[in-house]
Coordinates of C-alpha atoms in Angstrom, one line a residue:
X126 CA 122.1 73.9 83.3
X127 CA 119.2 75.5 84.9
X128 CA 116.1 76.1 83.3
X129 CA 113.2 78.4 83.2
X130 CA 111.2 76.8 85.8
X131 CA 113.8 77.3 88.3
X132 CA 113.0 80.9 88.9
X133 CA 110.3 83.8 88.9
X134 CA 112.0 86.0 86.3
X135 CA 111.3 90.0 87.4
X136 CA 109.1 91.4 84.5
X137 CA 110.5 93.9 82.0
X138 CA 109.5 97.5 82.5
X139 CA 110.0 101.0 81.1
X140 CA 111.6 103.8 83.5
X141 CA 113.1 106.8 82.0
X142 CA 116.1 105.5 81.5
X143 CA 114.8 103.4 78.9
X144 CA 114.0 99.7 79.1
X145 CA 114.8 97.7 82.3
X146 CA 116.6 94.0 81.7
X147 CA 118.0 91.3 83.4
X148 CA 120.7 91.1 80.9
X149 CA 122.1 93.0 77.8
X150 CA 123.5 91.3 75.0
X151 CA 125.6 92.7 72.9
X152 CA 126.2 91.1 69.1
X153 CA 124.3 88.7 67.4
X154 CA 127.1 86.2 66.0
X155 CA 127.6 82.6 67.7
X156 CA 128.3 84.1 70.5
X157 CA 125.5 86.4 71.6
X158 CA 122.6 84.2 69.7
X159 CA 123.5 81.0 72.5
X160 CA 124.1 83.6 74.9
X161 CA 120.1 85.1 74.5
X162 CA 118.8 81.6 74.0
X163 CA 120.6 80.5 77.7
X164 CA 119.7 83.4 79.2
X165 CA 116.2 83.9 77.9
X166 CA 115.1 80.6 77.4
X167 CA 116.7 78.5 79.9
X168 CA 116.7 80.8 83.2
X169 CA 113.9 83.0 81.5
X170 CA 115.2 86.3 82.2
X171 CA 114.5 89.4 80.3
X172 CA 116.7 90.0 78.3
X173 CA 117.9 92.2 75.0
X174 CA 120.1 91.6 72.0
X175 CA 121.6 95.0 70.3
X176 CA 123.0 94.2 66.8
X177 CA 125.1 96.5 64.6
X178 CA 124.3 94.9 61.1
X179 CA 121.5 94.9 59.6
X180 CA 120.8 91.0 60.1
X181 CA 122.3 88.1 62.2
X182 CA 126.1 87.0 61.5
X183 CA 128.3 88.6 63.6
X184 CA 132.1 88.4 61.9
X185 CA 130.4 87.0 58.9
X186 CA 127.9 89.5 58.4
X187 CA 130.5 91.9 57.6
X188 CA 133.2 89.5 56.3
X189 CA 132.2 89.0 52.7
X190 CA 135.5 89.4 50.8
X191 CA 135.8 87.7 47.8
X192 CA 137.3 83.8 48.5
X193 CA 135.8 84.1 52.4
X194 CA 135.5 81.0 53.9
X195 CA 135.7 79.6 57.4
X196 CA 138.8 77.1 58.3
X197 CA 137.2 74.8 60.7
X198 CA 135.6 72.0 59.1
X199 CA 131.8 72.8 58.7
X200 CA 130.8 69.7 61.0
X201 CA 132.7 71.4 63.5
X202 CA 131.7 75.0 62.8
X203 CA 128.4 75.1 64.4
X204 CA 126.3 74.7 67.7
X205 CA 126.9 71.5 69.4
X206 CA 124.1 72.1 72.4
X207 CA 121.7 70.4 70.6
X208 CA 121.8 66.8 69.1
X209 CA 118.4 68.1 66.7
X210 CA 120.1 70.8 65.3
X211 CA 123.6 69.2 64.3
X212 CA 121.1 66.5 62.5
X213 CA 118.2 68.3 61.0
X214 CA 121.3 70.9 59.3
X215 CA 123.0 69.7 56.3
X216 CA 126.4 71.8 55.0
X217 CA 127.4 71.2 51.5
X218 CA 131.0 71.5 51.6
X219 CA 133.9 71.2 53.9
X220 CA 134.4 74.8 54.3
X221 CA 132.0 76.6 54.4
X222 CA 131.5 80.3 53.2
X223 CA 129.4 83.5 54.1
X224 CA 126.6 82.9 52.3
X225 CA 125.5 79.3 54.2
X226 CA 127.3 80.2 57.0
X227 CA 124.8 82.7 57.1
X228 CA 121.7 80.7 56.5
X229 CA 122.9 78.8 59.0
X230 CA 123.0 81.3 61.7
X231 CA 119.7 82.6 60.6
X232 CA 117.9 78.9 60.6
X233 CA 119.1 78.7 64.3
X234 CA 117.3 82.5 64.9
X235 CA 114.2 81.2 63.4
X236 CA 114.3 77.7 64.9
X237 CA 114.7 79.0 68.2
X238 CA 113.0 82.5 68.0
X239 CA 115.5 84.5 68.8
X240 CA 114.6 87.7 66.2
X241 CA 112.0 88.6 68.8
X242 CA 114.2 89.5 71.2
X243 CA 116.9 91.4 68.9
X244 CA 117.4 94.8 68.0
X245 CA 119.3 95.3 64.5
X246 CA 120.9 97.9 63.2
X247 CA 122.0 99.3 66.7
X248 CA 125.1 100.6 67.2
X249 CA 125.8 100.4 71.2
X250 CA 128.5 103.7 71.8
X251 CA 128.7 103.2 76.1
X252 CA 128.2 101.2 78.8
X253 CA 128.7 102.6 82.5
X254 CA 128.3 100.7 86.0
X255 CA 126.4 102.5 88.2
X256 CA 127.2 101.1 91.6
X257 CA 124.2 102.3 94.0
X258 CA 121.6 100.7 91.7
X259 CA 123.7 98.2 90.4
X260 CA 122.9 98.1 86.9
X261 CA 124.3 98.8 83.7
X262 CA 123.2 101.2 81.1
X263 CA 124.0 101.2 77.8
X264 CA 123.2 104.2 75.4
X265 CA 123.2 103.7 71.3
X266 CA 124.2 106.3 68.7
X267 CA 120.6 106.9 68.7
X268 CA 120.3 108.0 71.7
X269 CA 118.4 105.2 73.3
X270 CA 119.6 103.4 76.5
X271 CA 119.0 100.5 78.4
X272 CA 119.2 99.1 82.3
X273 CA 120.6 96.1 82.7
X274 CA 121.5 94.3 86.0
X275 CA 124.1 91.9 83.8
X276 CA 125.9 93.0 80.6
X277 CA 127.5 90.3 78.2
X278 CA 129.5 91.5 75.6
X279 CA 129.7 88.9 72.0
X280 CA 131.4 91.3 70.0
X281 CA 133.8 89.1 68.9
X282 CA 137.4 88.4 68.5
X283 CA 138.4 89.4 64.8
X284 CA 135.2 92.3 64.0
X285 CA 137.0 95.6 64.7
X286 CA 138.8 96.1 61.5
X287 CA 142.7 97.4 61.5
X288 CA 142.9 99.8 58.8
X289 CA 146.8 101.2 58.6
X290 CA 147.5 104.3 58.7
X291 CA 149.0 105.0 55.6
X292 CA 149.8 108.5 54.4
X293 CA 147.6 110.0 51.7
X294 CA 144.9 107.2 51.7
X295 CA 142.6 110.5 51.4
X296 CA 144.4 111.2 48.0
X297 CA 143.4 108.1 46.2
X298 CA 141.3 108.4 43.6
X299 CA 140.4 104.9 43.3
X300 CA 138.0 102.9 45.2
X301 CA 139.8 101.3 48.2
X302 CA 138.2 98.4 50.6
X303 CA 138.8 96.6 53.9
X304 CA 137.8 93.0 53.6
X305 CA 136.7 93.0 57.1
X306 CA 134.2 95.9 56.4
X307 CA 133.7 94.3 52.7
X308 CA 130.4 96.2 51.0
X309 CA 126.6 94.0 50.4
X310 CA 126.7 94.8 46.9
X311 CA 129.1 93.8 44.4
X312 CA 132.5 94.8 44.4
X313 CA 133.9 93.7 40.8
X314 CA 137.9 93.5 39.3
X315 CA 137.4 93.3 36.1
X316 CA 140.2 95.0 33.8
X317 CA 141.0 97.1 37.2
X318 CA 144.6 97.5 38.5
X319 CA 144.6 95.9 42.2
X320 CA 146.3 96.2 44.7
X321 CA 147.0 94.2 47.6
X322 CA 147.8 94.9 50.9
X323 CA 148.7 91.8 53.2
X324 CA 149.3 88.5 53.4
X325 CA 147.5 86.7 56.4
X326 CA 144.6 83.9 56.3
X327 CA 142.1 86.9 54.6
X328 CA 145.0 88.1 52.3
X329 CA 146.1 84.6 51.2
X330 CA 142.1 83.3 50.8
X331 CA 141.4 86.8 48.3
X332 CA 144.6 86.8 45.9
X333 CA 143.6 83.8 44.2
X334 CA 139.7 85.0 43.4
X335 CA 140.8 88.7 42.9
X336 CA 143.6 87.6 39.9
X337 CA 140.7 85.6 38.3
X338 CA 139.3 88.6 37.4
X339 CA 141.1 92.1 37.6
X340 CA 144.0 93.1 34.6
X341 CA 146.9 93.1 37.0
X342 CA 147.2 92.0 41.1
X343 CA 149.7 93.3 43.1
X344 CA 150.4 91.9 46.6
X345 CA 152.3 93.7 48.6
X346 CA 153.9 91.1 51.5
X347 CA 155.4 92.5 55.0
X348 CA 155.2 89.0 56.2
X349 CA 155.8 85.6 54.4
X350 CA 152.9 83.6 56.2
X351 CA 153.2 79.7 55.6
X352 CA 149.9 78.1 54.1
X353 CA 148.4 74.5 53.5
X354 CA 145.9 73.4 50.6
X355 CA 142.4 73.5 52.3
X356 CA 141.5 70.8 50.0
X357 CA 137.6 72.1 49.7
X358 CA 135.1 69.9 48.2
X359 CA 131.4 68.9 48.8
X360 CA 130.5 66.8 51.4
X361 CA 129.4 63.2 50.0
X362 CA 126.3 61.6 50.7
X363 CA 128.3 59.1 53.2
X364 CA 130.0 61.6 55.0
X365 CA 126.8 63.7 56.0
X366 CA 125.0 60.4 57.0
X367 CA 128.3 60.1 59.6
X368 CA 127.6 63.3 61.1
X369 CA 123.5 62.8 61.5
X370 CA 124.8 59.4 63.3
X371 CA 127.6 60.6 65.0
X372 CA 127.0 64.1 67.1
X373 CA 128.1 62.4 70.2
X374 CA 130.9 61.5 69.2
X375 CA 131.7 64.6 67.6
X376 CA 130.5 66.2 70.0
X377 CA 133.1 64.5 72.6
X378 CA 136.4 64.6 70.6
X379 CA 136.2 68.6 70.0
X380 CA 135.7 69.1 74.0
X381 CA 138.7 67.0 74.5
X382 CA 141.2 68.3 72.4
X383 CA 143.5 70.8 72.8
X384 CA 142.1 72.8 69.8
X385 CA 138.7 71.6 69.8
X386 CA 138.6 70.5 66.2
X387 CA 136.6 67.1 65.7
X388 CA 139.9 65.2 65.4
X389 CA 142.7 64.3 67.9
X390 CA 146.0 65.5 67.7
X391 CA 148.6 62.6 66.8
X392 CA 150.5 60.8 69.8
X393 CA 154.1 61.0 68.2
X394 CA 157.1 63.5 68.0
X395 CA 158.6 65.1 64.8
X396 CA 161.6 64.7 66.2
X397 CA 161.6 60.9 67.2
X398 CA 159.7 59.7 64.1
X399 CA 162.7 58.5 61.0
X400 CA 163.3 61.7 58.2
X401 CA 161.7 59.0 55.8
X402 CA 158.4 58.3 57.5
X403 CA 157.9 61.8 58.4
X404 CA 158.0 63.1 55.2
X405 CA 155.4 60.7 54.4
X406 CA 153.3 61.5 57.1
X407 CA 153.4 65.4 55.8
X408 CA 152.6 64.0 52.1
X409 CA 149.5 62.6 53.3
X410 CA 148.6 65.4 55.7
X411 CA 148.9 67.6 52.7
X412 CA 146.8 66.1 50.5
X413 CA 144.4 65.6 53.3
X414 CA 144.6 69.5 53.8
X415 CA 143.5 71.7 56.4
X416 CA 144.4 72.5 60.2
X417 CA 144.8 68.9 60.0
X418 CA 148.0 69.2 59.3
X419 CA 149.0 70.8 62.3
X420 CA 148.0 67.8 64.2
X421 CA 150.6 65.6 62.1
X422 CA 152.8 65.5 65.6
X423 CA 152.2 66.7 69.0
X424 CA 155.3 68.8 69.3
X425 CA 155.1 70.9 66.5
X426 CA 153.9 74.1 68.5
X427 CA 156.3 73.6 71.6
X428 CA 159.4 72.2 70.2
X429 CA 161.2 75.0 67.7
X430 CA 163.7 71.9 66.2
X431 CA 160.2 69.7 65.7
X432 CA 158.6 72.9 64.3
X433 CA 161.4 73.2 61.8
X434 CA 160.8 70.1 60.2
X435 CA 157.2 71.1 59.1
X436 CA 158.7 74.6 58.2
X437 CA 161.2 72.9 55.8
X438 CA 158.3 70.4 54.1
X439 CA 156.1 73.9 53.3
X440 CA 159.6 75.5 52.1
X441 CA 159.7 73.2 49.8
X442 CA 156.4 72.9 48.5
X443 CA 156.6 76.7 48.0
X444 CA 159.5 75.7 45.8
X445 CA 157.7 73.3 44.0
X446 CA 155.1 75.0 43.2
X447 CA 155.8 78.6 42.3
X448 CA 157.9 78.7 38.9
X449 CA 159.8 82.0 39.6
X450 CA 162.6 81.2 42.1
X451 CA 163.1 84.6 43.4
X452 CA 159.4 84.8 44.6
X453 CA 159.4 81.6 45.8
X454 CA 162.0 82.7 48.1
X455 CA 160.0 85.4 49.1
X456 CA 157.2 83.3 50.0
X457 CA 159.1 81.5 52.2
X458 CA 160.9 83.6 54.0
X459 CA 159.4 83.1 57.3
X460 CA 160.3 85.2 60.5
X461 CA 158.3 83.1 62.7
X462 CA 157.7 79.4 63.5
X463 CA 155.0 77.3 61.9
X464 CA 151.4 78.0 63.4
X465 CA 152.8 80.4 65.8
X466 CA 150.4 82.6 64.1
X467 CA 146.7 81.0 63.4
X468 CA 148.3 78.8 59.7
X469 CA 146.0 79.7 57.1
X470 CA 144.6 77.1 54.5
X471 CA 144.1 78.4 50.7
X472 CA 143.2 77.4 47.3
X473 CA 145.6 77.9 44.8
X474 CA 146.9 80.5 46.6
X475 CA 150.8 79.6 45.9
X476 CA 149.8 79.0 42.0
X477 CA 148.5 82.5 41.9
X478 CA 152.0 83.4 41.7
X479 CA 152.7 81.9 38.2
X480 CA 149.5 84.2 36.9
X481 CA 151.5 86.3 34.2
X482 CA 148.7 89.3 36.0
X483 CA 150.5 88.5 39.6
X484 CA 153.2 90.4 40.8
X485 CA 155.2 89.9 44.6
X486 CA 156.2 93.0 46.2
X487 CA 158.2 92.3 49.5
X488 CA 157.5 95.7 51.6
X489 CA 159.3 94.6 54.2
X490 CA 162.5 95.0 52.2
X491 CA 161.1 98.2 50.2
X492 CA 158.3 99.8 52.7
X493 CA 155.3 101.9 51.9
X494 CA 155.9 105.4 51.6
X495 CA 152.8 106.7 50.7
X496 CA 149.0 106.1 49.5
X497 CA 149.3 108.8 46.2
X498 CA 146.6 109.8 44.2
X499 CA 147.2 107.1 41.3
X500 CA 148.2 104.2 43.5
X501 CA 151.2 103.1 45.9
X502 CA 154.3 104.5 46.6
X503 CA 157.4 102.2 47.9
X504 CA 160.8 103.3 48.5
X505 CA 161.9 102.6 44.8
X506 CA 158.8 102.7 42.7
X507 CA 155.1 103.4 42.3
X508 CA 152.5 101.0 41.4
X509 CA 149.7 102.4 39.6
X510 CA 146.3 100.9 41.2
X511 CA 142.5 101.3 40.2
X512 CA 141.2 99.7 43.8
X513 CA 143.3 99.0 47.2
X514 CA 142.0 96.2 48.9
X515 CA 143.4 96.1 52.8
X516 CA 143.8 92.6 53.8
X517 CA 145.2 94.0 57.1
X518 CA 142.8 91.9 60.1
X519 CA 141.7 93.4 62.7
X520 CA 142.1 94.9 66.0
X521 CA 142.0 91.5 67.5
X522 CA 140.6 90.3 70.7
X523 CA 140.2 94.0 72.3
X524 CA 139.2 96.1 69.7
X525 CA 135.7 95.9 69.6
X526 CA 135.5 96.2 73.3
X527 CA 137.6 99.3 73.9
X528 CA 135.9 101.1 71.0
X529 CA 133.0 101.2 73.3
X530 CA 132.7 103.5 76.3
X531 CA 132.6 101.2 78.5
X532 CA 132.9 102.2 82.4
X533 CA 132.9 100.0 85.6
X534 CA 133.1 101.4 89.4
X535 CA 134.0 104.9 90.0
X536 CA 133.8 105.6 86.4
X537 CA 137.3 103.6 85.5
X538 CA 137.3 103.1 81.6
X539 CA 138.0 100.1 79.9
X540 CA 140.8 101.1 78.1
X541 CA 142.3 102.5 81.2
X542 CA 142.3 99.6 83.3
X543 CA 143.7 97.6 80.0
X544 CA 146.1 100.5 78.9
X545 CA 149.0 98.1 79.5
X546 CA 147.3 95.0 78.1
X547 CA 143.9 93.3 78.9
X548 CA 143.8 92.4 82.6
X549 CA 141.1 90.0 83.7
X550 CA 139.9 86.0 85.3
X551 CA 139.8 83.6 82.9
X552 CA 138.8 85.8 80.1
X553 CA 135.5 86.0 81.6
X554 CA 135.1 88.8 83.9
X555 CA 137.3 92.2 84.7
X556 CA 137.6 93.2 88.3
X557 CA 136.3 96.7 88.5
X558 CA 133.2 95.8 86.3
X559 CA 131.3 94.0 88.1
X560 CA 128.1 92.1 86.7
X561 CA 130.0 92.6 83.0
X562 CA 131.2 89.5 81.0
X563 CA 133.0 89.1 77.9
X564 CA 132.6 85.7 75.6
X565 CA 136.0 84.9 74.6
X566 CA 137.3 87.5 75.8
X567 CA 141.5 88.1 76.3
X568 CA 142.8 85.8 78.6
X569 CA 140.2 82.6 77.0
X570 CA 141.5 80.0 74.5
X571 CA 138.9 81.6 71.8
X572 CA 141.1 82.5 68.6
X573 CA 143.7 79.0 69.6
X574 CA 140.9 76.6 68.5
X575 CA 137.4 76.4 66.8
X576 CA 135.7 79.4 68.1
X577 CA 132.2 77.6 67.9
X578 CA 133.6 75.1 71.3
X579 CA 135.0 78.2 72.8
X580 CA 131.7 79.7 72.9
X581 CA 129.4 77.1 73.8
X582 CA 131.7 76.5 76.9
X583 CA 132.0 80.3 77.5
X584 CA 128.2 81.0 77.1
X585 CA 126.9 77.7 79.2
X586 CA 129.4 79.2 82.2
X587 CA 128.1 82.5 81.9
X588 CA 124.7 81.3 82.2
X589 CA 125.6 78.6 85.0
X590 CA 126.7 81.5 87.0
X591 CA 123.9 83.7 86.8
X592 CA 121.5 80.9 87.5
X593 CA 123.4 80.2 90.8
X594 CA 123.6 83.7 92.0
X595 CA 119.9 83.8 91.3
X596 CA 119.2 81.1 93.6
X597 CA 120.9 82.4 96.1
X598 CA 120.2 85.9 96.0
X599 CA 123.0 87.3 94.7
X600 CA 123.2 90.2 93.3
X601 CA 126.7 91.4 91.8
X602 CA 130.1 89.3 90.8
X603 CA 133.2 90.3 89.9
X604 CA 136.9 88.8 90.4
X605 CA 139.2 90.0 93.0
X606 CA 142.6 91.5 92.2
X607 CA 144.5 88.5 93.2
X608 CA 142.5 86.1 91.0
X609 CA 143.0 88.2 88.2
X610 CA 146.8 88.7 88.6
X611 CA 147.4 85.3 89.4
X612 CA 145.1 84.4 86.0
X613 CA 147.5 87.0 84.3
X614 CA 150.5 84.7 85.4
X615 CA 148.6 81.7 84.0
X616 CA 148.2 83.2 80.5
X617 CA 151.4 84.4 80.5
X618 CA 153.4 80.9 81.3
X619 CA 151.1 78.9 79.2
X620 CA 152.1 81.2 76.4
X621 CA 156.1 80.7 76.9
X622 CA 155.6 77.1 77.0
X623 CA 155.3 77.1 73.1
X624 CA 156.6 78.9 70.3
X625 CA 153.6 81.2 69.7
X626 CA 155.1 84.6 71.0
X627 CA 158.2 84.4 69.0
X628 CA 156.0 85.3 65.9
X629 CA 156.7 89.2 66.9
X630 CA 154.5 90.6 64.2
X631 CA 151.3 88.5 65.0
X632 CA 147.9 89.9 66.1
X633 CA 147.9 87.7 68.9
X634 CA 150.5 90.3 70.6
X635 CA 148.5 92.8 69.3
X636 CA 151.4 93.6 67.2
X637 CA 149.5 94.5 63.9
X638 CA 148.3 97.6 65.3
X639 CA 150.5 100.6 66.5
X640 CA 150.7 101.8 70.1
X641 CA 148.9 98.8 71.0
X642 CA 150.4 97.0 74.2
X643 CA 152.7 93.8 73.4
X644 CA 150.9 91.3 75.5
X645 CA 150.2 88.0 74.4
X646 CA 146.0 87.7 74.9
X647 CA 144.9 84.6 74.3
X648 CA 145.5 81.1 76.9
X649 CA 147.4 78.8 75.1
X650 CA 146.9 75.9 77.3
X651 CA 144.6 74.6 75.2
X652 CA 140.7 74.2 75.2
X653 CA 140.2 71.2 76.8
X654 CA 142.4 72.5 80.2
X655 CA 140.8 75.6 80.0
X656 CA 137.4 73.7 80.6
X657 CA 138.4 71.8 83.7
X658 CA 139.9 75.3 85.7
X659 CA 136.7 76.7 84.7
X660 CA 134.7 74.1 85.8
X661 CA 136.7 73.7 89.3
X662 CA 136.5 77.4 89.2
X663 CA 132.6 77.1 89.5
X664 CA 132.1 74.1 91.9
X665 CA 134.7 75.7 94.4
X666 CA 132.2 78.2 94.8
X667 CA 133.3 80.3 92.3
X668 CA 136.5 81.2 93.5
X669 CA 138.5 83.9 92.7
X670 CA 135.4 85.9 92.5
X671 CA 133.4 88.5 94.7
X672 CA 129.6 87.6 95.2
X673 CA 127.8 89.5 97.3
X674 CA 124.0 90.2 98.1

């Protein structure tokens, strides 16, 4: 990668328009605090960061439900650029949750002075191309704007929150909450009537804390979602002296998996291993818990017959563990294959279910009616509630993009060149926009493995790219039709190669919101393949995209 050195960076100025950059950044998550340390410390351009929250964080500055905790293992769930960092920073337990996740995020600000160069509590509303001048500018709600020759967006894949459209939500006379837009203060249950409203990773991680505390939780399922004990605990002495002497080799396995999750995935087939030894290897995997037990056989995500078997095993453990038959049997009641939705892990979330203050309502079978004033109506009863918590996700992937105003040549919208779905190359650039990129954006592996290996790669090409059009005078980049069509083709057969679109209700589809185009938006050809087209992409002279002077 380039460094500073390389160039004579253009100074920044003030015009009316408002300040004149090199780049805008916008979010300060993983994502956009690599993305300003590339750009501004390694090609040493001027450059921006616009924040909405009031600190650093990104998804987890606003995701502070109760039970919130990150599913990739917290060796893994951090920046691998550096070999200092991953040594000097100790995480105390497997999983980690907000509050060091946080400390994390703001150690790397401080380390590498990035607060200088970022503006918080700034909420960006549009961003329009204007073609003569070939810049960018991007207005806030408060009414200042910025010139930018390149605009990055880091806004993240899960951080526009889906809040369903329920009738009479405005009636309630309770306090209702969205765990995705979860309040700083403290939100207490106790001796409160809860209600629950959905069953994904975020649903299945808050049951278990919410029933600790409130006088009766009601869950309301549409979806029975499988789930594996995360099997948290603090990291032992031993086990942190591995990763201080081991960052290379961490380092190497997560860019060479499919997943890019510090362990390989395992070199046999469900379906060729004996009934006998595969239901040990599931035991074990299990009690090992976590995403590790997806890895248990190299078919499970492409072979519906393979998948079955692990299907069966959690079936069963459902059965085992839940006391009541008939809501075990509604817990398992799954309409889609293993992991063809991201599999959440939980604690105790199954053994919730046996609290006598824990009740299972299927609304598939018995929909929502209606929010009322008191609580939630169903086709054949009405649960009185104190609070509604919405456990519904988020506007995945697109969301936070198209809730800009974001404009590229001739004035063509965002969300009318994606109206049918998210078009673009690679899940980097949009043709029509030119000079715009998006960090794991539609079309990228991002939400298929750990995000943090995603973003590093996405990040270090975005900034690989700039510095090469910056030594040769280029000015403006975007892909060509073909490119992004034939990308779009990509995508698309990498998807139908495994079982991930027959889970119709998943937010990978965009399914979980209404009106919302049916495409399948993430590359499923794992992260590892990913890396080599877009490293061949890059030394073929960027191909597939436009450069010109």
């Amino acid at each position: 990668m380039a460094m500073a050195s390389d160039f004579t960076d253009a100074p920044e100025v003030n015009s009316r328009q408002g300040r004149t950059l090199d780049a805008l950044v916008i979010g300060a998550g993983f994502s956009g605090l690599y993305q300003l340390l590339c750009l501004r410390d390694r090609l040493g351009l001027s450059v921006q960061l616009l924040e909405a929250g009031a600190e650093v964080g990104g998804t987890w500055y606003w995701n502070r439900y109760p039970g919130a905790r990150c599913d990739s293992e917290s060796h893994s769930y951090c920046y691998s650029f550096s070999d200092e960092l991953m040594r000097e920073w100790e995480w105390s337990e497997r999983y980690p949750g907000p509050p060091e996740i946080l400390r994390y995020l703001n150690h790397v600000a401080d380390r590498f002075d990035l607060k200088r160069s970022i503006r918080f509590n700034t909420h960006v509303t549009s961003a329009h191309y204007h073609v003569t001048e070939n810049i960018w500018r991007i207005s806030t709600e408060t009414g200042e704007m910025f010139t930018a020759q390149f605009l990055i967006t880091a806004v993240g894949c899960l951080s526009s929150a889906n809040i369903p459209d329920i009738p009479g939500l405005d009636t309630f006379e309770g306090r209702w909450y969205h765990t995705g837009q979860w309040p700083h203060e403290d939100v207490h249950f106790t001796g409160k009537r809860v209600g629950l409203i959905g069953t994904g990773s975020t649903g299945i991680q808050a049951a278990p804390v919410i029933a600790e505390t409130a006088a009766h939780l009601t869950v309301f399922q549409r979806t029975a979602n499988y789930s594996v004990p995360a099997r948290n605990a603090p990291l032992t002495p031993e086990f942190k002296r591995y990763i201080k002497e081991n960052t290379a080799e961490i380092r190497q396995v997560m860019h060479s998996t499919a997943n890019g999750h510090p362990w390989p995935i395992a070199d046999r087939s469900a379906l060729e291993t004996s009934p006998e030894e595969r239901q040990a290897l599931y035991e074990a995997a299990w009690e090992t818990g976590g995403l590790r037990f997806r890895a248990t056989f190299r078919d499970l995500v492409m072979d519906k017959s393979a998948n079955d078997t692990a299907a069966d095993f959690i079936r069963g453990k459902i059965r085992e563990i839940v006391k009541d038959p008939a809501t075990a049997a509604k817990l398992s009641d799954f309409d889609h294959p293993y992991a063809a939705k991201r599999p959440p892990i939980d604690t105790d979330y199954f053994e919730t279910f046996n609290r006598d203050n824990v009740v299972l309502v299927d609304v598939r079978a018995k929909l929502i009616e209606r929010i009322t004033s008191r609580g939630i109506r169903t086709r054949d009863a009405e649960y009185p509630l104190d609070t509604i918590v919405f456990a519904t996700g988020f506007d995945g992937m697109t969301g936070s993009l198209l809730r800009m105003d974001v404009r590229g040549r001739d004035g063509l919208s965002l969300a009318k060149a994606w109206a049918a779905g998210p078009r673009n190359y690679l899940g980097l650039q949009v043709a029509g926009f030119p000079n715009l990129f998006t960090v794991t954006g539609p079309g990228s592996p991002s939400v298929l493995c750990n995000m943090p290996v995603a973003i590093e790669q996405h990040v270090e090409w975005i900034t690989d790219c700039i510095a090469h059009m910056r030594l040769h005078g280029l000015k403006r980049i975007e892909p060509s039709d073909e490119a992004v069509a034939s990308w779009l083709a990509q995508v698309n057969a990498a998807a139908e190669a495994t079982l991930l679109p027959q889970a119709k209700h998943s937010w990978y589809l965009g399914a979980n919101v209404p009106g919302k185009p049916r495409v399948f938006m993430p590359y499923a050809g794992g992260m590892a393949h990913y890396r080599k087209i877009c490293d061949g992409v890059a030394a073929r002279n960027y191909e597939g995209f436009t450069l010109s002077a």
